[in-house]
Coordinates of C-alpha atoms in Angstrom, one line a residue:
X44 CA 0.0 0.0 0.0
X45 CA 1.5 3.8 -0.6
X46 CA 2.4 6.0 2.2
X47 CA 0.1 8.5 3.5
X48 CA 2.5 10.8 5.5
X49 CA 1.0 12.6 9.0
X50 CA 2.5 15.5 10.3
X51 CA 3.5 15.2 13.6
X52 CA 2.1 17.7 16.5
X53 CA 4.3 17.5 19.4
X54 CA 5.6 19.5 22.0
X55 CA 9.1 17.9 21.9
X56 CA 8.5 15.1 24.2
X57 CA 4.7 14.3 23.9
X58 CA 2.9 13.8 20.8
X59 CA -0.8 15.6 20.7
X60 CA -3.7 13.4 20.7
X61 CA -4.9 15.0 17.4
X62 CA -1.9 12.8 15.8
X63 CA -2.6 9.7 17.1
X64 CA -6.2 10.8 15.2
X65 CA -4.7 11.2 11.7
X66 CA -2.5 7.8 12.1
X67 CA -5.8 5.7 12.3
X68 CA -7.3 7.9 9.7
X69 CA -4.6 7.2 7.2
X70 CA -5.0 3.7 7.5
X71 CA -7.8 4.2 5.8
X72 CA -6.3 5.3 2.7
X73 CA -2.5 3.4 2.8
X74 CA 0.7 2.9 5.4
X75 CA 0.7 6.1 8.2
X76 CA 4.3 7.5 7.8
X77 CA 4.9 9.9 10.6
X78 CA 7.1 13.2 9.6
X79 CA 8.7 14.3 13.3
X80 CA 9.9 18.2 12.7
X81 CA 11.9 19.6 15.6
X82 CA 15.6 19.6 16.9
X83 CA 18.1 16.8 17.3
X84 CA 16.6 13.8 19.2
X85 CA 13.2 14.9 19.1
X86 CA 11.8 11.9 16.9
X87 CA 13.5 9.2 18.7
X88 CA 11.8 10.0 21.7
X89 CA 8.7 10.2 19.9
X90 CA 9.1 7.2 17.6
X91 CA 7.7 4.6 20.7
X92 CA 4.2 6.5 20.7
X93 CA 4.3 6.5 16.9
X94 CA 5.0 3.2 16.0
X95 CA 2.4 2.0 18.8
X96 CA -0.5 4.0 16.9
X97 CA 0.4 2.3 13.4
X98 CA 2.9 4.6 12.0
X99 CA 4.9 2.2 9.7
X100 CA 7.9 5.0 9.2
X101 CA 9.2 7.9 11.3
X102 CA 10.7 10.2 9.0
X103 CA 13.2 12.7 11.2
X104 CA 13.2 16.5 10.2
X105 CA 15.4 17.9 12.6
X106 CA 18.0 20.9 12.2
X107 CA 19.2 23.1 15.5
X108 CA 17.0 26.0 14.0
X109 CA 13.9 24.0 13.1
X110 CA 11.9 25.3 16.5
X111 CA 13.2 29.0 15.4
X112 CA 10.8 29.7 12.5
X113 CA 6.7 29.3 12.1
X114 CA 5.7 27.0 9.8
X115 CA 8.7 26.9 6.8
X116 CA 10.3 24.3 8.3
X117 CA 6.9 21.5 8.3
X118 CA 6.6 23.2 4.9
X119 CA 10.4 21.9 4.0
X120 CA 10.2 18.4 5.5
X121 CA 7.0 17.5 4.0
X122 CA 7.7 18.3 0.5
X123 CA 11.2 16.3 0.8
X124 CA 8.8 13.2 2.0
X125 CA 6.7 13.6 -0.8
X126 CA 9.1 13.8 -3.4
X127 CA 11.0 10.8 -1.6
X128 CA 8.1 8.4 -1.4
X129 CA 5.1 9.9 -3.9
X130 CA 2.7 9.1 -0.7
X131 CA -1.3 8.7 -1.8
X132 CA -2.1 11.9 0.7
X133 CA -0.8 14.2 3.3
X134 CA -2.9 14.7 6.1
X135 CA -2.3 17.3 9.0
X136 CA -4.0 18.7 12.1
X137 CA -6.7 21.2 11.1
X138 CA -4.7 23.6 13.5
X139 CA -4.0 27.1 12.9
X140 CA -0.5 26.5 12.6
X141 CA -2.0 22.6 10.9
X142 CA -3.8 24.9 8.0
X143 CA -0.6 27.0 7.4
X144 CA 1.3 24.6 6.6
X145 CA -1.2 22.6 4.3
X146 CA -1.9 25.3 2.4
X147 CA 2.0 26.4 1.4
X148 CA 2.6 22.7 0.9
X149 CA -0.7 22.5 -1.7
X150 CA 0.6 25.6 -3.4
X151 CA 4.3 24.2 -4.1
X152 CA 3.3 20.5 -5.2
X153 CA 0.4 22.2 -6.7
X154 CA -1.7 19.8 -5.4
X155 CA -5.3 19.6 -4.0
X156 CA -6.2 21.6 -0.9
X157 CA -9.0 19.9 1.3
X158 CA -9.0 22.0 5.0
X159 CA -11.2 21.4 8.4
X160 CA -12.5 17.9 7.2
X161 CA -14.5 15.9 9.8
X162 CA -14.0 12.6 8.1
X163 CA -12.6 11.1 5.4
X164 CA -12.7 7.7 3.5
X165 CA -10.6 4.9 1.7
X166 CA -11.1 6.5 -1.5
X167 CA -9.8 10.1 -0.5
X168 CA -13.7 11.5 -0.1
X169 CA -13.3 14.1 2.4
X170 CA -16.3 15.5 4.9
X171 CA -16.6 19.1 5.4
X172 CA -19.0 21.1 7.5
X173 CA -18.9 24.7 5.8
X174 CA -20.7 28.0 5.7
X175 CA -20.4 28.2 9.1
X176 CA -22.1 24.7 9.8
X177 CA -25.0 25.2 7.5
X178 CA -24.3 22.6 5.0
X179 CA -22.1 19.2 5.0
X180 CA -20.1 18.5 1.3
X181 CA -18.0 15.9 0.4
X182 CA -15.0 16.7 -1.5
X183 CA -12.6 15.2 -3.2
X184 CA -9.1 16.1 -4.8
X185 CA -9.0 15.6 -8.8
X186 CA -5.3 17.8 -9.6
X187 CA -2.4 16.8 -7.9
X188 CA -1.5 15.5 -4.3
X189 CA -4.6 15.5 -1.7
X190 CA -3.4 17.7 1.1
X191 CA -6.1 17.3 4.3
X192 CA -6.7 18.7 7.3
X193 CA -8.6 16.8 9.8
X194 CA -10.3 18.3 12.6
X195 CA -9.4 17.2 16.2
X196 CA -11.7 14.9 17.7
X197 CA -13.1 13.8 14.0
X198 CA -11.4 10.4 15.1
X199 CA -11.2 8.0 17.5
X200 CA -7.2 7.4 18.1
X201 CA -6.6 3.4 17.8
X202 CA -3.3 1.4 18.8
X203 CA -1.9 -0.6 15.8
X204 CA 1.1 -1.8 17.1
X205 CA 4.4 -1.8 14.1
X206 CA 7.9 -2.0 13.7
X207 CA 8.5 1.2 12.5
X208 CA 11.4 2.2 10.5
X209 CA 13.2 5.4 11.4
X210 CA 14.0 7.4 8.6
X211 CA 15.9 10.9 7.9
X212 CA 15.3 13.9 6.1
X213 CA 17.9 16.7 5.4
X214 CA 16.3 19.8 6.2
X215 CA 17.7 22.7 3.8
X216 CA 18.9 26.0 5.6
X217 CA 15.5 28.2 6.1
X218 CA 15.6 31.3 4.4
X219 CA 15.8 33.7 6.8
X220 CA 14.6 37.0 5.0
X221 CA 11.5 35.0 3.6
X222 CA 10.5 32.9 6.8
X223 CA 8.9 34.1 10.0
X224 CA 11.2 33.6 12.8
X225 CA 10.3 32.8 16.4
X226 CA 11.6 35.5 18.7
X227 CA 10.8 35.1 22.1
X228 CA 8.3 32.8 23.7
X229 CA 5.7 33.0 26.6
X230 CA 4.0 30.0 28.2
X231 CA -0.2 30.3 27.7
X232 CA -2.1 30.0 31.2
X233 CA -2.5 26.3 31.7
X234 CA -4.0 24.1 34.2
X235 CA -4.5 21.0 35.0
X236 CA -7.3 20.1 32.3
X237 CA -7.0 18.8 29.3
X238 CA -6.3 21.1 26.3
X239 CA -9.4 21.9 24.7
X240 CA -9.0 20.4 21.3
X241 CA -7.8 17.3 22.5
X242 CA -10.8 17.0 25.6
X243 CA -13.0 14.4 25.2
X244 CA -15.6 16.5 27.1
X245 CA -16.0 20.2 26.8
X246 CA -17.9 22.7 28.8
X247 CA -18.4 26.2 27.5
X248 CA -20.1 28.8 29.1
X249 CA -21.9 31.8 26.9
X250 CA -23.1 35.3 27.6
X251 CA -25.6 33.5 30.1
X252 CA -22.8 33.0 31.9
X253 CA -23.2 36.7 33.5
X254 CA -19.6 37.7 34.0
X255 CA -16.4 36.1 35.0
X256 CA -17.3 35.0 38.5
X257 CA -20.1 33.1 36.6
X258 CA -18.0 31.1 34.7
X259 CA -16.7 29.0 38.4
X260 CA -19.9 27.1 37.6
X261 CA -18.8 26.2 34.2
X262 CA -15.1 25.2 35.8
X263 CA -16.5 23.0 39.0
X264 CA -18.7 21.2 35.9
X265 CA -16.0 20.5 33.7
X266 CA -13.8 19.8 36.4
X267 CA -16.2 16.8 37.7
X268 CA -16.2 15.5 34.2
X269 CA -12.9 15.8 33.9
X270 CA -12.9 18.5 30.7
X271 CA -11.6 21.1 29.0
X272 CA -13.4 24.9 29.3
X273 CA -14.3 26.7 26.9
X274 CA -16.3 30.1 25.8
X275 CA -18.7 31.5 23.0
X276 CA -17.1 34.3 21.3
X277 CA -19.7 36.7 23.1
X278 CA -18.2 35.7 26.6
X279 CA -14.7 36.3 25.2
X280 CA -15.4 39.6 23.7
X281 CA -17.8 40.8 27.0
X282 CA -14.3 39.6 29.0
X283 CA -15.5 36.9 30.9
X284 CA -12.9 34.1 29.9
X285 CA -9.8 34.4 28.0
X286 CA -9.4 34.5 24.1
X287 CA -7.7 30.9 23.9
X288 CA -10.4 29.1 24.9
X289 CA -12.4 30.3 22.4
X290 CA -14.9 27.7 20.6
X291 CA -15.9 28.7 17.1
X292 CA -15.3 29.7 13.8
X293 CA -13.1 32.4 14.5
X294 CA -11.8 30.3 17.6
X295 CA -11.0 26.8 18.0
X296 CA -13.1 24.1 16.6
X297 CA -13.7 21.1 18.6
X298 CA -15.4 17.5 18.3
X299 CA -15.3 16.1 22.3
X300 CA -17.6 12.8 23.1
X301 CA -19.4 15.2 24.8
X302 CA -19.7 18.7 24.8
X303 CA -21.9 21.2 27.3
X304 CA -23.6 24.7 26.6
X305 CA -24.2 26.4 29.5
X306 CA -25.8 29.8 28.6
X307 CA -25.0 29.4 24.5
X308 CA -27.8 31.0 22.2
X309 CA -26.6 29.1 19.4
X310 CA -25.1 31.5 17.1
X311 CA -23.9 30.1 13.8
X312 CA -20.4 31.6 14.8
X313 CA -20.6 29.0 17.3
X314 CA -22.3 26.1 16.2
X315 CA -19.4 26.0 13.4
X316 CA -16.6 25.2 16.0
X317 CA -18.9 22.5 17.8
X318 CA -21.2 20.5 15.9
X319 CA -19.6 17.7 15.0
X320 CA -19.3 16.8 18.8
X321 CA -20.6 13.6 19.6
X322 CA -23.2 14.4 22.1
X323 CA -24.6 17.8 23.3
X324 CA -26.1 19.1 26.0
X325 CA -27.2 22.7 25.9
X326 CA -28.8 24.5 29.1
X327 CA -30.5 28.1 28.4
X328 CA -33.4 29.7 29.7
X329 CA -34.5 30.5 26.2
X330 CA -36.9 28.1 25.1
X331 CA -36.1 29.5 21.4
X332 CA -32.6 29.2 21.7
X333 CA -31.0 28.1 18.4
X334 CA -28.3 25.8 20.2
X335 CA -31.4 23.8 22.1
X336 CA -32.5 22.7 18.3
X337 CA -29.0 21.4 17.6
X338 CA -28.8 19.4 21.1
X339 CA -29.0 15.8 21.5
X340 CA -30.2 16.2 25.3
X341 CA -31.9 20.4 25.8
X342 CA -32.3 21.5 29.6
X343 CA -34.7 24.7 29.8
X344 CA -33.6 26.3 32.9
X345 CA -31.2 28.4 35.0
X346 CA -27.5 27.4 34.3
X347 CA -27.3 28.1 37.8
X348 CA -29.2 25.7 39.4
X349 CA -28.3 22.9 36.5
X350 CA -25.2 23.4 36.3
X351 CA -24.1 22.6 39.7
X352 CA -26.5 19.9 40.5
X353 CA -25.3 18.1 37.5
X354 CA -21.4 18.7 38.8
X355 CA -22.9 17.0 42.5
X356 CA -24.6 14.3 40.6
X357 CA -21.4 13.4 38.3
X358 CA -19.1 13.5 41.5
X359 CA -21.6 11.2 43.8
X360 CA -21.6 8.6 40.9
X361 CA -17.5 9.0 40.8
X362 CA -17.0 8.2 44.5
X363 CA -19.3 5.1 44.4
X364 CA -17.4 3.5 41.4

């Protein structure tokens, strides 16, 4: 079967759940062949992980300045696979950094584009959710290379076990005057949840939400689940939660197992970034919210009073098994 190479999204020891997605995706459509981009010695401690989830090669792209520029050097190491192996497709993270890079890539093979897919089958059929979630297309490359980008959470990761065979790729000297370079650094806020494209639940709080102090209730539930936060772009804007955690079109698009709206209306702005989620739960006071039409399970109510007896409910059920 041809390769299908994945980009690799790592943090230089720990590779992201939304690549252990596109390996069992691109099983669908030939061999995974993991492309690790980073300095000396990153892939080799990444190549365990890799091979465990199916990836029949680890290509390594490393250089000492490969963590010093945005997005040239994935751009580099991919096109050097593809002209080393003439894979069936590339796939990559539908990340923001995930879409930069497919799309340079796409322009220099001059190849076929497909970004934010939600699925994607053994002939190279891609599923898209576009105009802001109002319709779902299928697509499918007919010029050139398929480049895709899947959506985290479109997939459920699966352990293939391999042998995988580690493989180099010389890097070319980025061109400094043409590339974006990385000058300085500073760590995002983090706790101890899960990041929120890679949470298998999600709970976002909306303008409902009342205010920053409001949004402890959304916390304390997404703590007893065990999620990720997150926030419609009205909370964000009215500065009740931080920009990152953003869900949306113009935020971060996720696809949890489950995801809860506490205090969403349901603007398409939203629904775009949260759809595809397995299950939903919305809670709003508005009958004739637009989210409570999308929702597998609707809660007319106060967020206030649901919220937190749904939090007490989860955690009594976790301390008796």
């Amino acid at each position: 079967m041809p390769d299908v190479l994945v980009l690799v999204d790592h943090d230089g020891e720990r590779v992201h759940k939304c690549t252990y997605e596109l390996l069992t995706a691109a099983r669908r459509l030939g061999d995974p062949a993991a492309v690790v981009v980073g300095t000396p010695g990153t892939a080799a401690r990444l190549e365990e992980p890799l091979a465990r989830h199916g990836a029949t090669s680890v290509y390594a792209a490393e250089s000492t300045e490969a963590d010093e520029f945005l997005a040239t050097p994935a751009v580099d190491a991919l096109e050097l696979a593809v002209r080393e192996v003439s894979p069936a497709a590339v796939l990559v993270s539908a990340t923001t950094d995930g879409k930069e890079v497919a799309g340079r890539l796409a322009a220099r093979l001059d190849g076929g584009l497909l970004i934010d897919a939600v699925d994607v089958d053994s002939c190279g059929v891609a599923t898209q959710v576009v105009f802001g979630g109002s319709y779902t297309v299928r697509s499918q490359v007919t010029h050139g290379l398929p480049v895709i980008t899947l959506r985290p959470g479109s997939f459920e990761p699966e352990e293939r076990p391999v042998e995988a065979r580690a493989r180099q790729l010389a890097l070319p000297p980025v061109d400094r005057v043409a590339s974006a370079r990385v000058t300085a650094r500073r760590a995002a806020l983090a706790g101890d949840r899960p990041e929120l494209t890679e949470a298998t639940v999600v709970v976002s709080g909306g303008r409902g939400v009342g205010g920053a102090d409001g949004f402890k209730v959304v916390e304390q539930l997404a703590d007893a689940l065990g999620g990720a936060v997150g926030a419609s772009r009205a909370a964000v804007d009215a500065g009740y939660y931080p920009h990152q955690y953003q869900v949306g079109q113009t935020g971060k698009s996720v696809s949890p197992q489950l995801y809860i709206a506490l205090g969403i209306s349901g603007a398409i702005q939203h629904l775009a970034g949260m759809q595809t989620s397995k299950t939903i739960l919305a809670v709003n006071k508005d009958p004739e919210a637009p989210i409570l039409g999308l929702a597998d399970y609707a809660v007319v109510g106060d967020l206030f009073a649901v919220a937190p007896q749904l939090a007490q409910e989860v955690a009594a059920r976790r301390a008796v098994g």
